[in-house]
C-alpha cells in the first residue's frame, strides 16, 4: 500500500458501498437491472412512454430506502473526512442518503437523490419522502404531470460535472469504492485523476471493468476493506 502523504482525497462511491446496508446493486446477478429494463425505468424516453411505470419503480425504491442504515464503509468514509488533516471530497453515484446519514459533509450526488423530486416545467426541487403519481401537482408552478424523481437518467448529464472535474484535477489520491466502472462519466474519473498525477485505488468486491487503470486494487466487502484502508490512511497521515 502506498503511504505517500496526501493533501486532497477524492472518493467516488457506487452501489457496492450500500450493498451491506441492504440496498440492491444494479449489475450483480440479483441486481436491479436483472429485474428491470433500464430503458423502461431510467431514461427520459421511458418516462415519456409510461410515466406511471417509472414513478411506481421509484416509489418502490424510495420505500426501500426509508428503512436502510449506513454500514461500516459509510461510517469509515465519514471518519476519514473528520480526521484526515487535508481535504476529502465524496462524489457518489448513489441516490440513497446513506453518506449523509453517516455524517459525511462534503458530498456531491452526481446522479441525484431519490428523496427529492423535480418539476420538469419550472425546475422546482423539493425533499420528498412519500409516493407520488403522474397526476401530482407541482407546488410551485401548479402544473400537474410534470414532477419526476430528482435522479439522473441514462442520456442525461450528471450533476455538478464542472465542480467534480476541478476536484479531480487537484486531488493527489483518488479512491473508487463499490462501482462496476460500466457507467460514464464516473467510469472515466480514474483516468482523469491519473492524468493530474493522483495515486488511484480501487476498493471493490471484485475487479471492476476498469480495474487495470488503478495503481492499487483491494478486493473484498466494502464493510471490511474500507474501514481497514481508512485506518491505514489515517495512520500514515499522522505518523
Ligand atoms: P453496479 O451495480 O454496476 O456495480 C456495483 C459494484 O459493487 C460491482 O462491481 C460489485 O461487484 C460491487 N459490490 C457488490 N457488493 C459489494 C460489497 N459488499 N462491497 C464492495 N463492493 C461490492 O453499480 P454502480 O457502479 O454504482 O445509474 O452503477 C453505476 C450507475 O449505473 C448507477 O448510479 C445507476 C446504474 O445504472 C443510473 O441509474 C443512471
mmCIF file of N, CA and C in Angstrom, residues 92-169:
data_model
loop_
_atom_site.group_PDB
_atom_site.id
_atom_site.type_symbol
_atom_site.label_atom_id
_atom_site.label_comp_id
_atom_site.label_asym_id
_atom_site.label_seq_id
_atom_site.Cartn_x
_atom_site.Cartn_y
_atom_site.Cartn_z
ATOM 1 N N UNK A 92 -20.736 10.726 -5.054
ATOM 2 C CA UNK A 92 -21.436 9.443 -5.107
ATOM 3 C C UNK A 92 -22.350 9.348 -6.324
ATOM 4 N N UNK A 93 -22.395 8.115 -6.876
ATOM 5 C CA UNK A 93 -23.367 7.829 -7.941
ATOM 6 C C UNK A 93 -24.670 7.354 -7.315
ATOM 7 N N UNK A 94 -24.647 7.140 -5.995
ATOM 8 C CA UNK A 94 -25.824 6.572 -5.339
ATOM 9 C C UNK A 94 -26.869 7.642 -5.069
ATOM 10 N N UNK A 95 -28.120 7.246 -5.215
ATOM 11 C CA UNK A 95 -29.213 8.186 -4.958
ATOM 12 C C UNK A 95 -29.729 8.045 -3.524
ATOM 13 N N UNK A 96 -29.188 7.066 -2.778
ATOM 14 C CA UNK A 96 -29.609 6.927 -1.383
ATOM 15 C C UNK A 96 -28.975 8.036 -0.535
ATOM 16 N N UNK A 97 -29.400 8.105 0.740
ATOM 17 C CA UNK A 97 -28.907 9.184 1.608
ATOM 18 C C UNK A 97 -27.995 8.620 2.703
ATOM 19 N N UNK A 98 -27.286 7.533 2.395
ATOM 20 C CA UNK A 98 -26.525 6.847 3.441
ATOM 21 C C UNK A 98 -25.213 7.559 3.811
ATOM 22 N N UNK A 99 -24.593 8.251 2.867
ATOM 23 C CA UNK A 99 -23.394 9.022 3.244
ATOM 24 C C UNK A 99 -23.775 10.142 4.216
ATOM 25 N N UNK A 100 -24.855 10.840 3.913
ATOM 26 C CA UNK A 100 -25.312 11.915 4.806
ATOM 27 C C UNK A 100 -25.641 11.345 6.172
ATOM 28 N N UNK A 101 -26.335 10.193 6.164
ATOM 29 C CA UNK A 101 -26.745 9.590 7.430
ATOM 30 C C UNK A 101 -25.530 9.211 8.273
ATOM 31 N N UNK A 102 -24.410 8.893 7.609
ATOM 32 C CA UNK A 102 -23.194 8.536 8.343
ATOM 33 C C UNK A 102 -22.419 9.781 8.777
ATOM 34 N N UNK A 103 -22.839 10.958 8.322
ATOM 35 C CA UNK A 103 -22.198 12.196 8.775
ATOM 36 C C UNK A 103 -21.275 12.865 7.777
ATOM 37 N N UNK A 104 -21.187 12.333 6.543
ATOM 38 C CA UNK A 104 -20.336 12.978 5.530
ATOM 39 C C UNK A 104 -20.882 14.372 5.207
ATOM 40 N N UNK A 105 -19.973 15.357 5.184
ATOM 41 C CA UNK A 105 -20.386 16.752 4.983
ATOM 42 C C UNK A 105 -20.191 17.200 3.535
ATOM 43 N N UNK A 106 -19.014 16.913 2.970
ATOM 44 C CA UNK A 106 -18.727 17.405 1.613
ATOM 45 C C UNK A 106 -19.054 16.297 0.622
ATOM 46 N N UNK A 107 -20.264 16.348 0.112
ATOM 47 C CA UNK A 107 -20.820 15.243 -0.669
ATOM 48 C C UNK A 107 -21.457 15.779 -1.944
ATOM 49 N N UNK A 108 -21.124 15.137 -3.058
ATOM 50 C CA UNK A 108 -21.720 15.523 -4.342
ATOM 51 C C UNK A 108 -22.528 14.341 -4.858
ATOM 52 N N UNK A 109 -23.829 14.539 -5.035
ATOM 53 C CA UNK A 109 -24.702 13.492 -5.565
ATOM 54 C C UNK A 109 -24.762 13.651 -7.084
ATOM 55 N N UNK A 110 -23.846 12.998 -7.814
ATOM 56 C CA UNK A 110 -23.794 13.246 -9.258
ATOM 57 C C UNK A 110 -24.980 12.652 -10.019
ATOM 58 N N UNK A 111 -25.637 11.626 -9.462
ATOM 59 C CA UNK A 111 -26.821 11.039 -10.116
ATOM 60 C C UNK A 111 -28.120 11.427 -9.415
ATOM 61 N N UNK A 112 -28.075 12.500 -8.610
ATOM 62 C CA UNK A 112 -29.292 12.975 -7.949
ATOM 63 C C UNK A 112 -29.599 12.228 -6.665
ATOM 64 N N UNK A 113 -30.815 12.460 -6.168
ATOM 65 C CA UNK A 113 -31.209 11.928 -4.855
ATOM 66 C C UNK A 113 -32.631 11.406 -4.920
ATOM 67 N N UNK A 114 -32.815 10.185 -4.426
ATOM 68 C CA UNK A 114 -34.144 9.578 -4.503
ATOM 69 C C UNK A 114 -35.141 10.251 -3.561
ATOM 70 N N UNK A 115 -34.635 10.924 -2.523
ATOM 71 C CA UNK A 115 -35.544 11.581 -1.583
ATOM 72 C C UNK A 115 -35.827 13.028 -1.986
ATOM 73 N N UNK A 116 -35.676 13.320 -3.274
ATOM 74 C CA UNK A 116 -36.051 14.647 -3.786
ATOM 75 C C UNK A 116 -36.878 14.460 -5.044
ATOM 76 N N UNK A 117 -37.718 15.450 -5.362
ATOM 77 C CA UNK A 117 -38.391 15.416 -6.656
ATOM 78 C C UNK A 117 -38.201 16.757 -7.355
ATOM 79 N N UNK A 118 -38.364 16.694 -8.656
ATOM 80 C CA UNK A 118 -38.015 17.822 -9.522
ATOM 81 C C UNK A 118 -39.174 18.061 -10.474
ATOM 82 N N UNK A 119 -39.471 19.363 -10.729
ATOM 83 C CA UNK A 119 -40.523 19.678 -11.706
ATOM 84 C C UNK A 119 -39.872 19.919 -13.063
ATOM 85 N N UNK A 120 -40.282 19.142 -14.046
ATOM 86 C CA UNK A 120 -39.747 19.279 -15.402
ATOM 87 C C UNK A 120 -40.110 20.619 -16.030
ATOM 88 N N UNK A 121 -41.185 21.261 -15.534
ATOM 89 C CA UNK A 121 -41.633 22.518 -16.138
ATOM 90 C C UNK A 121 -40.917 23.721 -15.537
ATOM 91 N N UNK A 122 -40.863 23.801 -14.189
ATOM 92 C CA UNK A 122 -40.301 25.023 -13.576
ATOM 93 C C UNK A 122 -39.000 24.770 -12.819
ATOM 94 N N UNK A 123 -38.506 23.527 -12.843
ATOM 95 C CA UNK A 123 -37.228 23.155 -12.198
ATOM 96 C C UNK A 123 -37.270 23.249 -10.670
ATOM 97 N N UNK A 124 -38.475 23.369 -10.084
ATOM 98 C CA UNK A 124 -38.585 23.333 -8.629
ATOM 99 C C UNK A 124 -38.036 21.997 -8.119
ATOM 100 N N UNK A 125 -37.309 22.055 -7.011
ATOM 101 C CA UNK A 125 -36.778 20.843 -6.359
ATOM 102 C C UNK A 125 -37.233 20.839 -4.927
ATOM 103 N N UNK A 126 -37.661 19.687 -4.424
ATOM 104 C CA UNK A 126 -38.006 19.627 -3.006
ATOM 105 C C UNK A 126 -37.721 18.234 -2.451
ATOM 106 N N UNK A 127 -37.491 18.203 -1.130
ATOM 107 C CA UNK A 127 -37.302 16.918 -0.459
ATOM 108 C C UNK A 127 -38.646 16.218 -0.440
ATOM 109 N N UNK A 128 -38.654 14.913 -0.759
ATOM 110 C CA UNK A 128 -39.927 14.191 -0.851
ATOM 111 C C UNK A 128 -39.741 12.742 -0.405
ATOM 112 N N UNK A 129 -40.460 12.355 0.641
ATOM 113 C CA UNK A 129 -40.274 11.002 1.192
ATOM 114 C C UNK A 129 -41.404 10.047 0.832
ATOM 115 N N UNK A 130 -42.493 10.554 0.246
ATOM 116 C CA UNK A 130 -43.674 9.715 0.016
ATOM 117 C C UNK A 130 -43.788 9.287 -1.443
ATOM 118 N N UNK A 131 -44.795 8.449 -1.692
ATOM 119 C CA UNK A 131 -45.121 8.100 -3.085
ATOM 120 C C UNK A 131 -45.670 9.339 -3.795
ATOM 121 N N UNK A 132 -45.542 9.394 -5.109
ATOM 122 C CA UNK A 132 -46.343 10.351 -5.888
ATOM 123 C C UNK A 132 -46.618 9.741 -7.250
ATOM 124 N N UNK A 133 -47.712 10.212 -7.882
ATOM 125 C CA UNK A 133 -48.098 9.610 -9.162
ATOM 126 C C UNK A 133 -48.081 10.645 -10.279
ATOM 127 N N UNK A 134 -48.434 10.202 -11.470
ATOM 128 C CA UNK A 134 -48.318 11.047 -12.666
ATOM 129 C C UNK A 134 -49.302 12.222 -12.657
ATOM 130 N N UNK A 135 -50.211 12.242 -11.694
ATOM 131 C CA UNK A 135 -51.171 13.340 -11.614
ATOM 132 C C UNK A 135 -50.776 14.361 -10.542
ATOM 133 N N UNK A 136 -49.652 14.131 -9.879
ATOM 134 C CA UNK A 136 -49.247 15.017 -8.772
ATOM 135 C C UNK A 136 -49.037 16.443 -9.275
ATOM 136 N N UNK A 137 -49.337 17.412 -8.386
ATOM 137 C CA UNK A 137 -49.264 18.819 -8.789
ATOM 138 C C UNK A 137 -47.997 19.464 -8.228
ATOM 139 N N UNK A 138 -47.314 20.217 -9.061
ATOM 140 C CA UNK A 138 -46.118 20.923 -8.600
ATOM 141 C C UNK A 138 -46.557 22.042 -7.654
ATOM 142 N N UNK A 139 -45.965 22.134 -6.448
ATOM 143 C CA UNK A 139 -46.376 23.169 -5.501
ATOM 144 C C UNK A 139 -45.940 24.563 -5.943
ATOM 145 N N UNK A 140 -45.048 24.636 -6.921
ATOM 146 C CA UNK A 140 -44.551 25.946 -7.344
ATOM 147 C C UNK A 140 -45.309 26.468 -8.573
ATOM 148 N N UNK A 141 -45.269 25.732 -9.694
ATOM 149 C CA UNK A 141 -45.948 26.237 -10.909
ATOM 150 C C UNK A 141 -47.385 25.719 -11.005
ATOM 151 N N UNK A 142 -47.743 24.802 -10.115
ATOM 152 C CA UNK A 142 -49.103 24.255 -10.015
ATOM 153 C C UNK A 142 -49.549 23.409 -11.212
ATOM 154 N N UNK A 143 -48.596 23.077 -12.089
ATOM 155 C CA UNK A 143 -48.956 22.185 -13.196
ATOM 156 C C UNK A 143 -49.042 20.752 -12.668
ATOM 157 N N UNK A 144 -49.814 19.934 -13.352
ATOM 158 C CA UNK A 144 -49.895 18.509 -12.999
ATOM 159 C C UNK A 144 -49.122 17.681 -14.029
ATOM 160 N N UNK A 145 -48.576 16.555 -13.578
ATOM 161 C CA UNK A 145 -47.905 15.632 -14.508
ATOM 162 C C UNK A 145 -46.498 16.054 -14.880
ATOM 163 N N UNK A 146 -45.928 17.011 -14.153
ATOM 164 C CA UNK A 146 -44.577 17.486 -14.511
ATOM 165 C C UNK A 146 -43.526 17.025 -13.507
ATOM 166 N N UNK A 147 -43.959 16.393 -12.425
ATOM 167 C CA UNK A 147 -42.996 16.019 -11.378
ATOM 168 C C UNK A 147 -42.339 14.674 -11.666
ATOM 169 N N UNK A 148 -41.069 14.583 -11.360
ATOM 170 C CA UNK A 148 -40.289 13.352 -11.553
ATOM 171 C C UNK A 148 -39.326 13.220 -10.371
ATOM 172 N N UNK A 149 -38.799 12.013 -10.139
ATOM 173 C CA UNK A 149 -37.767 11.904 -9.104
ATOM 174 C C UNK A 149 -36.536 12.706 -9.540
ATOM 175 N N UNK A 150 -35.835 13.293 -8.586
ATOM 176 C CA UNK A 150 -34.655 14.101 -8.920
ATOM 177 C C UNK A 150 -33.432 13.198 -9.059
ATOM 178 N N UNK A 151 -33.530 12.276 -10.006
ATOM 179 C CA UNK A 151 -32.407 11.376 -10.287
ATOM 180 C C UNK A 151 -32.022 11.529 -11.759
ATOM 181 N N UNK A 152 -30.744 11.292 -12.036
ATOM 182 C CA UNK A 152 -30.246 11.450 -13.410
ATOM 183 C C UNK A 152 -30.469 10.133 -14.147
ATOM 184 N N UNK A 153 -31.082 10.232 -15.314
ATOM 185 C CA UNK A 153 -31.337 9.029 -16.113
ATOM 186 C C UNK A 153 -30.296 8.876 -17.225
ATOM 187 N N UNK A 154 -30.233 7.687 -17.798
ATOM 188 C CA UNK A 154 -29.337 7.449 -18.935
ATOM 189 C C UNK A 154 -29.689 8.445 -20.039
ATOM 190 N N UNK A 155 -28.649 9.044 -20.616
ATOM 191 C CA UNK A 155 -28.878 10.030 -21.674
ATOM 192 C C UNK A 155 -28.936 11.445 -21.128
ATOM 193 N N UNK A 156 -28.944 11.605 -19.796
ATOM 194 C CA UNK A 156 -28.947 12.941 -19.200
ATOM 195 C C UNK A 156 -27.558 13.222 -18.610
ATOM 196 N N UNK A 157 -27.249 14.505 -18.490
ATOM 197 C CA UNK A 157 -25.942 14.903 -17.965
ATOM 198 C C UNK A 157 -25.940 14.808 -16.440
ATOM 199 N N UNK A 158 -25.010 14.050 -15.856
ATOM 200 C CA UNK A 158 -24.934 14.031 -14.392
ATOM 201 C C UNK A 158 -24.729 15.440 -13.827
ATOM 202 N N UNK A 159 -25.067 15.607 -12.572
ATOM 203 C CA UNK A 159 -24.974 16.913 -11.911
ATOM 204 C C UNK A 159 -23.524 17.240 -11.525
ATOM 205 N N UNK A 160 -23.251 18.552 -11.479
ATOM 206 C CA UNK A 160 -22.006 19.099 -10.883
ATOM 207 C C UNK A 160 -20.728 18.621 -11.582
ATOM 208 N N UNK A 161 -20.791 18.354 -12.886
ATOM 209 C CA UNK A 161 -19.614 17.811 -13.578
ATOM 210 C C UNK A 161 -18.410 18.773 -13.559
ATOM 211 N N UNK A 162 -18.697 20.078 -13.632
ATOM 212 C CA UNK A 162 -17.580 21.027 -13.665
ATOM 213 C C UNK A 162 -16.834 21.015 -12.329
ATOM 214 N N UNK A 163 -17.628 21.026 -11.261
ATOM 215 C CA UNK A 163 -17.045 21.023 -9.914
ATOM 216 C C UNK A 163 -16.247 19.722 -9.681
ATOM 217 N N UNK A 164 -16.810 18.601 -10.141
ATOM 218 C CA UNK A 164 -16.128 17.311 -9.953
ATOM 219 C C UNK A 164 -14.804 17.309 -10.726
ATOM 220 N N UNK A 165 -14.828 17.830 -11.948
ATOM 221 C CA UNK A 165 -13.612 17.898 -12.782
ATOM 222 C C UNK A 165 -12.520 18.689 -12.069
ATOM 223 N N UNK A 166 -12.903 19.792 -11.453
ATOM 224 C CA UNK A 166 -11.913 20.630 -10.754
ATOM 225 C C UNK A 166 -11.351 19.875 -9.550
ATOM 226 N N UNK A 167 -12.194 19.155 -8.841
ATOM 227 C CA UNK A 167 -11.700 18.379 -7.688
ATOM 228 C C UNK A 167 -10.745 17.276 -8.145
ATOM 229 N N UNK A 168 -11.076 16.619 -9.258
ATOM 230 C CA UNK A 168 -10.213 15.526 -9.746
ATOM 231 C C UNK A 168 -8.846 16.079 -10.149
ATOM 232 N N UNK A 169 -8.864 17.282 -10.699
ATOM 233 C CA UNK A 169 -7.614 17.888 -11.172
ATOM 234 C C UNK A 169 -6.677 18.212 -10.009
#
